Amino acid sequence: MSFLSLRGLCQAVCLLVGTLDVVLDSSARVAPYRILHQTQDSQIYWTVACGSSRKEITKHWEWLENNLLQTLSIFDNEEDITTFVKGKIHGIIAEENKNQQPQSEEDPGKFKEAELKMRKQFGMPEVEKLVNYYSCSYWKGRVPRQGWLYLTVNHLCFYSFLLGKEVTLVVQWVDVTQLEKNATLLFPECIKVSTRDSELYFSMFLNINETFKLMEQLANIAMRQLLDNEGFLEDKTLPKPRKPLKNISALKRDLDARAKNECYRATFRLPKDERLDGHTDCTLWTPFNKMHIPGQMFVSNNYICFASKAEEACHLIIPLREVTIVEKADSSSVLPSPLSISTKSKMTFLFANLKDRDFLVQRISDFLQKTPSKTPCGNDREWKESMAEPGNEEVAELPSSSPLPVSPTSAFNSQPISFCTGEVPTASQGLLKLFRRNSEELLGPKAAKEKMKEESWNIHFFEYGRGMCMYRTAKTRELIQKGIPENLRGELWLLFSGAWNEMVTHPGYYADLVEKSMGKYNLATEEIERDLHRSMPEHPAFQNELGIAALRRVLTAYAFRNPTIGYCQAMNIVTSVLLLYCNEEEAFWLLVALCERMLPDYYNTRVVGALVDQGIFEELTRDYLPQLSEKMQELGVISTISLSWFLTLFLSVMPFESAVVIVDCFFYEGIKFILQVSLAILDANVEKLLNCCDEGEAMTVLGRYLDNVVNQQSVSPRIPHLHALLTSGEDQPLEIDIFELIKTSYEKFSSLRADDIEQMRFKQRLKVIQSLEDTAKRSVVRAVSGDINFSMEELEELYVVFKAKHLMSCYWGNNRTAVACRDQNLPYLEQYRIDLEQFRELFASLTPWSCGLHTPVLAGRMFRLLDENRDSLINFKEFVTGMSGMYHGDLTEKLKLLYKLHLPPALSSEEAESALEATSYFTEDAVTEVSPFVSELDLFLHCESQEEKSTSPQDYKYYLRMWAKEKDTKKETIKDLPKMSQEQFIELCKTLYNMFSEDPVEQELYHAIATVASLLLRIGEVGKKFSSRPMKKAGDCKANNTQDPVSEEESPTSEQSQNSAVERQLQVDPEDRAAGDAQAGKTQQENQTLGDGVGEGIGSPLLLLSDDEAKDDMSMSSYSMVSTGSLQCEDIADDTVLVGCEALSSAARYGSTVDTDWSISFEQVLASMLTESALVNYFEKKIDILQKIKDQKKVERQFSSSSDYELSSVSG
């Protein structure tokens, strides 16, 4: 067989082996190149090294040559050689894994190996953690590519190598817009991952449900990061598994535990910090029907809960703070492994059929030991004592000044009320009890109906228990659907929402918040004050200061508890209703439960939660009311009605006495009930809505319907509703009974499940947050487009890159500094910011002024120039301002930017210690300094921010005058730029020489800049003669008095000649390009003549100086002067300045310090640059930034390609 055919066969075998590895090996990274060890007599080979490119495998071979091959000669037989090689390679691998993996990791060995290979394959840093990996196929067109899917905390990665075809995919979770699990004829049961740019299909999973669930979790974490900057933090306190788990990482266990915790807390309405310890199958004896109900027991650090397998059979919550006795009862055939739990309220719960009863009892005992024995707020028995006979409570209208007894259910029993001057009535009672009017209805049929409701609930309490340990069954739901009695409403709201648990475990928390927030003002308190009198103004409780003050305290306390939310409109309406039935502290904790658990993300600046549930509502409308869905979308009504319905729980669109029944069911059922009732309302108006022609007509139909939803059983006088205006002057529509509406919603739409709604919430959350991100991008791009010369497309691409760099700091940064903090309350422009290191990375990949090793230095100067507020962070506008100056400015603007980069503040004091004049320019009057990058809009907004901070507000006319004045006086021209010192000029020369490196015409550019530098050095030398020297030493004055009078007489002449020479330089027309080359040659001749005649001709400028001054001039710098003829860019040292005149280099520098009197202006730099066509062409060259961005995305991570070696060899 010929060598070529043998080589081809080897390549085919290599491709086949690589393909089989990808398909079969659970952790392999494709290795198309290998080094194998095989003896002559053996048919078995051992893999010594592998690589994905010839370049990589060559490095391995060189290492083997230097460290292993020489040692093999000492062995006598082949078996010893094989044993030695195997042991050596295994030892190296083990040592490498040991060094790269922390000792504290609990991950199994094979998983560690997969993680290390993943990092190498995709170029991920060590902080990027692998969660799990799966074998699957990626569908590229109609061809499946078998490979391995790696799911990390922040990325989805896929690699396939199939018969020489390599596929590498990396997708950030923050870019995912949709995740779907579906099955089609083309893609059999696959997972679809959608981004803004592409759709990816993965199939052939061994366990597709597990993979999809993990993907959802990781994408959800990414969405939380976009929403409120909550990055992923690994749970270090996660207990170790009792049995070792094969190939399951600690992160996977962490995420599984989080999912279970979230489900557990949502099911039983527990506080957000509650963590599930474990669960087990069991049965619960229910005394109300004398049965053993099968279900599951859940044990956490503060609660024991039970959920029956039948959804509505029974739910039970036992707080450990209520538990008095936990004991194991005697087992029997009828009742195996029973466990009895007794509480302070004299209730006993009997569990049985427990598999590991002893271990369970030990865990419960451990948690009981950590539970406080006493709770300052009392226990659940207080409700039973204080509300055993609610019907006998005496109700009377009381003035706001009347002293009221403190309810035993209040947390203020054991401590004085310190948040007001004296005990206010709302600290112990709801406003409804204080402002209920004596009316005939209290003695009429409605009162009798109310008494019957209360008696029904008392019977229920007797059979099912009262307080937190109540058995919650279908009977409980039936009673709620019939309406909660007003005297029990506050108590049951606290129970069913879980707010009671948080209140009793945080005694005095609300009172402390009220005290801390008293007298403090911010944006939230201003908004609260504005909305206080808009909160149920028709109700008498909020027509006086007592109700308004209570509402103010609750809203302000919550704003201080949760500054992220602060205050949002609609919170005032909901809170005012809570205060009618609860005291202040209870209303506060109900508001906490509402905002942070039951309606997550509803009450923030972007009402994300409401938009998510709006999307669910649209989807449910398509499923349940398909004939109406298309019409509603056409009219655009869904988005309008859902926000007003959901945010206020129908309180703003329905009569109060009817809407409060909706709230009753909501606190028991959650958002499921709100969606259910919304569908019932649309279903009741299908025919009318289908006949509507526009949105206004549809809103009128729904408004009239809601306004006539009545509660005939309410014992309170009917409160006028705002929607009554819609029906005035027309025939009164039919009234709809609220209880009939609720009954209809359960009959038609009770198939809704809480689990399905949570699944739909995830799907909609992806859409909503990505839509909001797109809106933010468009807003930012529009805001900066007027001041920036980039196109809209370029700005959008730059925004994507800038945002990605910010997000990368959130999950790859060493610490979560201000860079990672994203305040949603800030304007879109300020939400994403980057620091110096991130800016350097972007600058290096996007700048048209690449300076090799000098690029990071130039990037640092640009960052300091753009960072106007000196907070070490720059926003997107500042970033694109700097980029635009390099890409789209004219020649003068580009040179001006480059000039500023070598003056303070861009040039740091360490880089130029002697820049005195420029430093004083930038530090003088720093308060009123206006950057040239500040737009007119920024100045106006700055005035507005100053108004907010000022104690004495000014009118807008004052600020408009100030703005106009600043605009007129602070408009910067090139004459306003400070002069450049010699050391700063040297830094500028170094930047230019580095900038021209590797340019196609670099020699021409080197010659041009050498000529310009030589000319500018002479201009600076001559300019010294005419610069003012305010501070002189006595010795210098004496020397000046004794010098030759001829020199004094000749000085004016030399000054005139120098001025005329400088003027000639400044008179060069910037648009005159034709004479560039001729002028360059002329300037070079003049430079040579001037250099040759130093100290000889009468017209020489140096001859006009005194001996001392000439000595000073010749000692102006310790920097060496060299010719450009034989010097390359990489030979330039930090202390070297290149000039084009050898004569000047012969005039050696005798001094050791930089001349502080030497300076040049920007006009002189500009005029000198214009004389060299090579420099003009370089700075006027057009560069496509979109191509730069594409290249930047390609090299964001360095993937090792199989063609690396071939490409480098061809180019060489």
JSON list of C-alpha atoms in Angstrom, two decimals, residues 29 96 262 280 450 473 685 1132:
[
{"chain": "A", "resi": 29, "resn": "ARG", "atom": "CA", "xyz": [-14.45, 15.90, 23.50]},
{"chain": "A", "resi": 96, "resn": "GLU", "atom": "CA", "xyz": [-4.01, 17.68, 36.53]},
{"chain": "A", "resi": 262, "resn": "GLU", "atom": "CA", "xyz": [-40.40, 26.70, 45.46]},
{"chain": "A", "resi": 280, "resn": "THR", "atom": "CA", "xyz": [-42.41, 10.88, 52.69]},
{"chain": "A", "resi": 450, "resn": "GLU", "atom": "CA", "xyz": [-74.62, 37.38, 57.93]},
{"chain": "A", "resi": 473, "resn": "THR", "atom": "CA", "xyz": [-60.73, 20.75, 52.50]},
{"chain": "A", "resi": 685, "resn": "ASN", "atom": "CA", "xyz": [-70.19, 39.05, 27.17]},
{"chain": "A", "resi": 1132, "resn": "ILE", "atom": "CA", "xyz": [10.63, 51.65, 20.53]}
]
